Tab-separated table of C-alpha atoms in Angstrom:
chain	number	residue	atom	x	y	z
A	1	UNK	CA	-0.039	0.058	-0.008
A	2	UNK	CA	2.937	2.151	0.786
A	3	UNK	CA	4.635	1.664	-2.365
A	4	UNK	CA	1.300	2.355	-4.363
A	5	UNK	CA	0.695	5.641	-2.608
A	6	UNK	CA	4.552	6.694	-3.214
A	7	UNK	CA	3.968	5.802	-6.929
A	8	UNK	CA	0.836	8.017	-7.244
A	9	UNK	CA	2.365	10.848	-5.570
A	10	UNK	CA	5.373	10.803	-8.089
A	11	UNK	CA	3.136	10.566	-10.913
A	12	UNK	CA	1.247	13.420	-9.739
A	13	UNK	CA	4.079	15.490	-9.294
A	14	UNK	CA	5.721	14.666	-12.553
A	15	UNK	CA	2.409	15.433	-14.149
A	16	UNK	CA	2.261	18.822	-12.295
A	17	UNK	CA	5.751	19.839	-13.325
A	18	UNK	CA	4.887	19.178	-16.920
A	19	UNK	CA	1.947	21.331	-16.897
A	20	UNK	CA	3.517	24.233	-14.993
A	21	UNK	CA	6.264	24.033	-17.518
A	22	UNK	CA	3.819	24.301	-20.536
A	23	UNK	CA	2.250	27.276	-18.762
A	24	UNK	CA	-1.209	25.633	-18.599
A	25	UNK	CA	-4.164	27.573	-17.066
A	26	UNK	CA	-5.023	24.153	-15.479
A	27	UNK	CA	-1.973	24.217	-13.070
A	28	UNK	CA	-4.325	25.174	-10.085
A	29	UNK	CA	-6.311	21.840	-10.870
A	30	UNK	CA	-2.985	19.859	-10.879
A	31	UNK	CA	-2.190	21.231	-7.340
A	32	UNK	CA	-5.598	20.379	-5.966
A	33	UNK	CA	-5.091	16.777	-7.280
A	34	UNK	CA	-1.713	16.490	-5.624
A	35	UNK	CA	-3.260	17.712	-2.307
A	36	UNK	CA	-6.103	15.138	-2.544
A	37	UNK	CA	-3.482	12.290	-3.034
A	38	UNK	CA	-1.470	13.654	-0.119
A	39	UNK	CA	-4.585	13.815	2.130
A	40	UNK	CA	-5.586	10.200	1.242
A	41	UNK	CA	-1.948	9.125	2.115
A	42	UNK	CA	-2.025	10.701	5.250
A	43	UNK	CA	-5.273	9.137	6.225
A	44	UNK	CA	-4.029	5.817	5.237
A	45	UNK	CA	-0.864	6.393	7.150
A	46	UNK	CA	-2.751	7.325	10.262
A	47	UNK	CA	-3.780	3.406	10.485
A	48	UNK	CA	-1.376	1.222	12.249
A	49	UNK	CA	-1.404	-2.103	10.425
A	50	UNK	CA	-1.326	-5.009	12.755
A	51	UNK	CA	-0.932	-8.783	11.689
A	52	UNK	CA	-2.341	-10.946	14.548
A	53	UNK	CA	-1.826	-14.705	14.582
A	54	UNK	CA	-4.126	-16.183	17.157
A	55	UNK	CA	-3.674	-19.804	18.484
A	56	UNK	CA	-7.239	-20.698	17.642
A	57	UNK	CA	-10.809	-20.762	19.412
A	58	UNK	CA	-10.306	-23.811	21.743
A	59	UNK	CA	-11.871	-22.232	24.678
A	60	UNK	CA	-14.046	-19.422	26.204
A	61	UNK	CA	-11.038	-17.763	27.348
A	62	UNK	CA	-9.479	-17.663	23.843
A	63	UNK	CA	-12.548	-16.299	22.247
A	64	UNK	CA	-12.746	-13.593	24.870
A	65	UNK	CA	-8.923	-12.755	24.152
A	66	UNK	CA	-9.800	-12.618	20.526
A	67	UNK	CA	-12.670	-10.450	20.962
A	68	UNK	CA	-10.638	-8.050	23.293
A	69	UNK	CA	-7.929	-7.910	20.517
A	70	UNK	CA	-10.444	-7.197	17.712
A	71	UNK	CA	-12.111	-4.606	19.776
A	72	UNK	CA	-8.916	-2.682	20.901
A	73	UNK	CA	-7.326	-2.795	17.502
A	74	UNK	CA	-10.196	-1.511	15.430
A	75	UNK	CA	-10.246	1.356	12.887
A	76	UNK	CA	-11.826	3.520	15.258
A	77	UNK	CA	-8.919	3.413	17.614
A	78	UNK	CA	-6.309	3.852	14.751
A	79	UNK	CA	-5.563	0.296	13.551
A	80	UNK	CA	-5.868	-2.027	10.644
A	81	UNK	CA	-6.222	-5.480	11.954
A	82	UNK	CA	-5.339	-8.601	9.720
A	83	UNK	CA	-6.402	-11.635	11.734
A	84	UNK	CA	-5.101	-15.045	11.386
A	85	UNK	CA	-6.586	-18.137	13.033
A	86	UNK	CA	-3.881	-20.947	13.588
A	87	UNK	CA	-6.179	-23.661	14.528
A	88	UNK	CA	-3.859	-24.627	17.114
A	89	UNK	CA	-0.969	-25.454	14.637
A	90	UNK	CA	2.173	-23.932	14.861
A	91	UNK	CA	3.032	-24.368	11.163
A	92	UNK	CA	-0.254	-22.250	10.489
A	93	UNK	CA	1.289	-19.407	12.605
A	94	UNK	CA	4.687	-19.526	10.913
A	95	UNK	CA	3.024	-19.221	7.555
A	96	UNK	CA	0.781	-16.374	8.917
A	97	UNK	CA	3.790	-14.379	10.152
A	98	UNK	CA	5.531	-14.848	6.791
A	99	UNK	CA	2.352	-13.497	5.227
A	100	UNK	CA	2.421	-10.465	7.424
A	101	UNK	CA	6.025	-9.690	6.605
A	102	UNK	CA	5.203	-9.896	2.793
A	103	UNK	CA	2.193	-7.550	3.402
A	104	UNK	CA	4.583	-5.074	5.100
A	105	UNK	CA	2.402	-4.818	8.200
A	106	UNK	CA	3.542	-2.339	10.830
A	107	UNK	CA	3.635	-4.609	13.883
A	108	UNK	CA	3.116	-8.483	14.248
A	109	UNK	CA	1.130	-9.849	17.249
A	110	UNK	CA	1.347	-13.533	18.088
A	111	UNK	CA	-0.339	-15.613	20.636
A	112	UNK	CA	1.948	-18.698	20.299
A	113	UNK	CA	0.687	-22.262	20.263
A	114	UNK	CA	3.996	-23.454	21.921
A	115	UNK	CA	7.060	-21.867	23.329
A	116	UNK	CA	9.683	-23.124	21.036
A	117	UNK	CA	10.315	-23.177	17.165
A	118	UNK	CA	10.187	-19.286	16.809
A	119	UNK	CA	13.755	-18.333	16.061
A	120	UNK	CA	13.753	-18.539	12.340
A	121	UNK	CA	10.480	-16.668	11.438
A	122	UNK	CA	11.022	-14.065	14.156
A	123	UNK	CA	14.682	-13.465	12.628
A	124	UNK	CA	12.860	-12.924	9.426
A	125	UNK	CA	10.480	-10.416	10.919
A	126	UNK	CA	13.475	-8.701	12.529
A	127	UNK	CA	15.383	-8.397	9.348
A	128	UNK	CA	12.192	-6.741	7.979
A	129	UNK	CA	12.142	-4.262	10.757
A	130	UNK	CA	8.793	-5.290	12.030
A	131	UNK	CA	8.278	-5.167	15.804
A	132	UNK	CA	6.639	-8.366	17.287
A	133	UNK	CA	4.392	-8.240	20.377
A	134	UNK	CA	3.871	-11.649	22.174
A	135	UNK	CA	0.755	-12.225	23.924
A	136	UNK	CA	-0.561	-14.883	26.482
A	137	UNK	CA	1.948	-17.855	26.132
A	138	UNK	CA	5.583	-16.956	26.231
A	139	UNK	CA	8.221	-18.012	23.507
A	140	UNK	CA	11.535	-19.557	24.464
A	141	UNK	CA	14.298	-18.008	22.081
A	142	UNK	CA	18.122	-17.503	22.587
A	143	UNK	CA	17.824	-13.938	21.273
A	144	UNK	CA	15.103	-11.839	23.117
A	145	UNK	CA	15.560	-9.020	20.687
A	146	UNK	CA	13.554	-10.917	18.394
A	147	UNK	CA	10.428	-9.704	19.910
A	148	UNK	CA	9.729	-6.182	21.487
A	149	UNK	CA	7.723	-7.265	24.604
A	150	UNK	CA	5.298	-9.954	26.014
A	151	UNK	CA	1.692	-9.354	27.565
A	152	UNK	CA	0.347	-12.025	29.585
A	153	UNK	CA	-0.003	-13.980	32.865
A	154	UNK	CA	2.429	-15.230	35.397
A	155	UNK	CA	1.287	-18.866	34.853
A	156	UNK	CA	3.623	-20.232	37.397
A	157	UNK	CA	2.233	-17.901	40.144
A	158	UNK	CA	-1.095	-19.210	39.174
A	159	UNK	CA	-0.011	-22.655	39.775
A	160	UNK	CA	1.257	-21.667	43.169
A	161	UNK	CA	-2.023	-19.801	43.911
A	162	UNK	CA	-4.081	-22.968	43.181
A	163	UNK	CA	-1.977	-25.163	45.349
A	164	UNK	CA	-1.965	-22.674	48.251
A	165	UNK	CA	-5.853	-22.264	47.956
A	166	UNK	CA	-6.376	-26.078	47.863
A	167	UNK	CA	-4.070	-26.755	51.094
A	168	UNK	CA	-5.978	-23.775	52.990
A	169	UNK	CA	-9.529	-25.138	51.740
A	170	UNK	CA	-8.662	-28.498	52.907
A	171	UNK	CA	-7.481	-27.045	56.516
A	172	UNK	CA	-10.794	-25.126	56.668
A	173	UNK	CA	-12.672	-28.324	55.888
A	174	UNK	CA	-10.978	-29.971	58.867
A	175	UNK	CA	-9.211	-32.450	56.377
A	176	UNK	CA	-5.923	-30.711	56.101
A	177	UNK	CA	-3.946	-33.700	57.605
A	178	UNK	CA	-5.851	-36.560	55.367
A	179	UNK	CA	-4.666	-38.133	52.454
A	180	UNK	CA	-5.560	-36.238	49.083
A	181	UNK	CA	-5.345	-37.874	45.646
A	182	UNK	CA	-5.002	-35.582	42.725
A	183	UNK	CA	-5.292	-36.078	39.115
A	184	UNK	CA	-4.224	-33.130	36.754
A	185	UNK	CA	-5.739	-32.218	33.470
A	186	UNK	CA	-2.875	-30.300	31.683
A	187	UNK	CA	-3.284	-27.899	28.889
A	188	UNK	CA	-1.510	-28.312	25.530
A	189	UNK	CA	1.985	-29.669	26.492
A	190	UNK	CA	4.872	-27.305	25.841
A	191	UNK	CA	2.614	-24.227	26.143
A	192	UNK	CA	3.679	-21.472	28.626
A	193	UNK	CA	0.370	-21.847	30.492
A	194	UNK	CA	0.838	-25.726	30.819
A	195	UNK	CA	4.587	-25.304	31.848
A	196	UNK	CA	3.965	-22.522	34.375
A	197	UNK	CA	0.809	-23.930	36.041
A	198	UNK	CA	2.199	-27.545	36.235
A	199	UNK	CA	5.552	-26.301	37.758
A	200	UNK	CA	3.844	-23.804	40.173
A	201	UNK	CA	1.345	-26.363	41.316
A	202	UNK	CA	3.692	-29.523	41.477
A	203	UNK	CA	6.508	-27.643	43.282
A	204	UNK	CA	4.136	-25.959	45.800
A	205	UNK	CA	2.034	-29.153	46.590
A	206	UNK	CA	5.191	-31.205	46.885
A	207	UNK	CA	5.815	-29.431	50.201
A	208	UNK	CA	2.795	-31.308	51.719
A	209	UNK	CA	3.466	-35.112	51.734
A	210	UNK	CA	-0.218	-36.016	52.282
A	211	UNK	CA	-1.125	-34.679	48.715
A	212	UNK	CA	-0.301	-37.222	46.049
A	213	UNK	CA	-0.480	-36.453	42.363
A	214	UNK	CA	-1.867	-39.871	40.981
A	215	UNK	CA	-1.367	-38.776	37.208
A	216	UNK	CA	-0.998	-35.607	34.922
A	217	UNK	CA	-2.294	-36.059	31.345
A	218	UNK	CA	-3.169	-33.430	28.549
A	219	UNK	CA	-6.732	-32.380	28.001
A	220	UNK	CA	-5.386	-30.049	25.233
A	221	UNK	CA	-7.281	-27.084	26.702
A	222	UNK	CA	-10.729	-28.414	25.384
A	223	UNK	CA	-14.035	-29.566	26.996
A	224	UNK	CA	-14.076	-32.737	24.948
A	225	UNK	CA	-10.716	-33.901	25.425
A	226	UNK	CA	-10.968	-32.952	29.169
A	227	UNK	CA	-14.032	-35.222	29.668
A	228	UNK	CA	-12.235	-38.082	27.827
A	229	UNK	CA	-9.335	-38.037	29.826
A	230	UNK	CA	-11.289	-37.636	33.043
A	231	UNK	CA	-13.321	-40.767	32.135
A	232	UNK	CA	-9.981	-42.506	31.796
A	233	UNK	CA	-8.917	-41.542	35.021
A	234	UNK	CA	-12.118	-42.556	36.635
A	235	UNK	CA	-11.710	-45.981	35.186
A	236	UNK	CA	-8.098	-46.267	36.386
A	237	UNK	CA	-8.517	-44.854	39.963
A	238	UNK	CA	-11.190	-45.279	42.443
A	239	UNK	CA	-9.739	-43.003	44.970
A	240	UNK	CA	-9.691	-39.428	43.153
A	241	UNK	CA	-10.193	-36.609	45.614
A	242	UNK	CA	-9.077	-33.656	43.752
A	243	UNK	CA	-9.239	-32.648	39.853
A	244	UNK	CA	-6.712	-29.818	38.852
A	245	UNK	CA	-7.912	-28.675	35.517
A	246	UNK	CA	-5.645	-26.163	33.785
A	247	UNK	CA	-8.461	-24.177	32.221
A	248	UNK	CA	-12.238	-24.006	32.915
A	249	UNK	CA	-13.145	-25.785	29.587
A	250	UNK	CA	-11.372	-28.907	30.687
A	251	UNK	CA	-13.005	-28.614	34.187
A	252	UNK	CA	-16.390	-28.537	32.487
A	253	UNK	CA	-15.572	-31.929	30.638
A	254	UNK	CA	-14.339	-33.378	34.126
A	255	UNK	CA	-17.618	-32.381	35.818
A	256	UNK	CA	-19.643	-34.119	33.071
A	257	UNK	CA	-17.502	-37.257	33.384
A	258	UNK	CA	-17.882	-37.075	37.245
A	259	UNK	CA	-21.654	-36.773	37.121
A	260	UNK	CA	-21.851	-39.713	34.423
A	261	UNK	CA	-19.868	-41.750	36.931
A	262	UNK	CA	-22.459	-41.013	39.545
A	263	UNK	CA	-19.956	-38.703	41.639
A	264	UNK	CA	-20.905	-35.155	42.857
A	265	UNK	CA	-18.512	-32.619	41.532
A	266	UNK	CA	-17.665	-29.976	44.011
A	267	UNK	CA	-18.416	-32.374	47.072
A	268	UNK	CA	-17.250	-35.795	46.461
A	269	UNK	CA	-14.413	-34.461	44.257
A	270	UNK	CA	-12.954	-30.863	44.755
A	271	UNK	CA	-12.508	-29.006	41.311
A	272	UNK	CA	-9.783	-26.582	40.929
A	273	UNK	CA	-9.688	-24.736	37.724
A	274	UNK	CA	-7.960	-21.797	36.032
A	275	UNK	CA	-9.171	-18.931	33.715
A	276	UNK	CA	-12.216	-17.668	35.704
A	277	UNK	CA	-14.414	-17.225	32.737
A	278	UNK	CA	-18.034	-16.338	33.426
A	279	UNK	CA	-19.242	-19.779	32.866
A	280	UNK	CA	-16.964	-21.046	35.567
A	281	UNK	CA	-18.484	-18.406	38.073
A	282	UNK	CA	-22.049	-20.047	36.961
A	283	UNK	CA	-20.542	-23.466	37.567
A	284	UNK	CA	-19.330	-22.497	41.028
A	285	UNK	CA	-22.813	-21.004	41.903
A	286	UNK	CA	-24.370	-24.290	40.754
A	287	UNK	CA	-22.097	-26.192	43.257
A	288	UNK	CA	-19.916	-28.175	40.714
A	289	UNK	CA	-16.514	-25.990	40.949
A	290	UNK	CA	-14.940	-25.156	43.978
A	291	UNK	CA	-12.385	-22.334	42.712
A	292	UNK	CA	-11.006	-20.752	39.559
A	293	UNK	CA	-7.732	-18.992	39.412
A	294	UNK	CA	-8.120	-16.130	37.211
A	295	UNK	CA	-6.244	-15.813	33.675
A	296	UNK	CA	-7.200	-12.451	32.364
A	297	UNK	CA	-7.805	-12.584	28.678
A	298	UNK	CA	-8.384	-9.009	28.117
A	299	UNK	CA	-5.088	-8.069	26.343
A	300	UNK	CA	-6.332	-5.861	23.870
A	301	UNK	CA	-6.162	-2.472	25.501
A	302	UNK	CA	-2.577	-2.995	26.542
A	303	UNK	CA	-1.425	-4.251	23.208
A	304	UNK	CA	-3.022	-1.106	21.570
A	305	UNK	CA	-1.019	1.139	24.019
A	306	UNK	CA	2.036	-0.734	23.355
A	307	UNK	CA	1.767	-0.748	19.686
A	308	UNK	CA	1.248	3.040	19.591
A	309	UNK	CA	4.369	3.505	21.750
A	310	UNK	CA	6.443	1.185	19.441
A	311	UNK	CA	5.436	3.138	16.466
A	312	UNK	CA	6.390	6.515	18.003
A	313	UNK	CA	9.774	4.962	18.816
A	314	UNK	CA	9.453	4.832	22.468
A	315	UNK	CA	10.907	1.966	24.554
A	316	UNK	CA	8.582	-0.259	26.503
A	317	UNK	CA	9.036	-2.884	29.387
A	318	UNK	CA	9.892	-6.231	28.113
A	319	UNK	CA	7.410	-8.085	30.403
A	320	UNK	CA	3.903	-6.963	30.826
A	321	UNK	CA	1.943	-8.796	33.368
A	322	UNK	CA	-1.927	-8.431	33.685
A	323	UNK	CA	-3.799	-7.973	36.794
A	324	UNK	CA	-5.445	-11.358	38.168
A	325	UNK	CA	-7.052	-12.870	41.313
A	326	UNK	CA	-8.331	-16.090	42.644
A	327	UNK	CA	-12.185	-16.628	43.046
A	328	UNK	CA	-13.485	-19.376	45.340
A	329	UNK	CA	-17.105	-20.708	45.069
A	330	UNK	CA	-18.263	-18.372	47.924
A	331	UNK	CA	-17.411	-15.222	46.023
A	332	UNK	CA	-18.978	-16.454	42.672
A	333	UNK	CA	-22.419	-14.835	43.151
A	334	UNK	CA	-21.059	-11.535	43.977
A	335	UNK	CA	-18.475	-11.517	41.252
A	336	UNK	CA	-20.607	-12.861	38.321
A	337	UNK	CA	-22.117	-9.566	37.342
A	338	UNK	CA	-18.786	-7.875	37.117
A	339	UNK	CA	-17.322	-10.379	34.709
A	340	UNK	CA	-16.309	-9.227	31.260
A	341	UNK	CA	-15.565	-12.822	29.856
């Protein structure tokens, strides 16, 4: 687009020069035409073009994240957004980033499927002089100049918060010294959320010898897979006390599996989840879920602010954590009206 506008301006200037040289009475009209072209170019140049590669639409959280980005990066806010859904495949994201580079976008935003495998394509973006903002899941690269900044959650702290809540909850129930058998529904293996939440929870709960993790298995962050894995856990173990689901959608699947097996989720089995989407609060009010650790998906406004700063040549903080909390069932009814996602 920039090349076309430049070519148009050059053509108008050349024509204007030829007309002036010939002493034409239409020289005023030529100036007006040039002014119109400059105005159009200015209006086009006011929009910051952003290419956004999203993981997919695997969960309610992800849908809310996408909506936040699209809302904040609108034309009304000074942006032109090119959106690409990766359908949870990294190869689709790599292709999308290369497409963004060829389209000469101003900034690339990536919500990565996994942490690794980004060196080459981000090197290409760097060579093209295009800043990159990473959102949600972190990336693992040897050269951190390959991206400008990261916006997201402290996933390890979320895991720590979940473990601490569980221990405190059992203490309040008067069962703090009892044996507690745990199964974990992990997210997509290798994603920042899975890595951080697994490490944070496992390391914290390991300090309590009466809490035993029976098994950890991925549910791919989807409700269907979460239910499938939970059904397998129930066939394998008859002593499950706690389910840790690394997102709400997998928790919903686990709840369905427990009910089908004749168990009462939230009572017979304690359900600890992550994300704190609106449906999780409804589940807590219904008595099915005990707690959800928040993972704030509303990244759009922060990304919008950072994009404008980067385009203005300003420096930004490398790590940008979003504000989050822990929401147990007893707070759900009060908090539900306040949820934006």
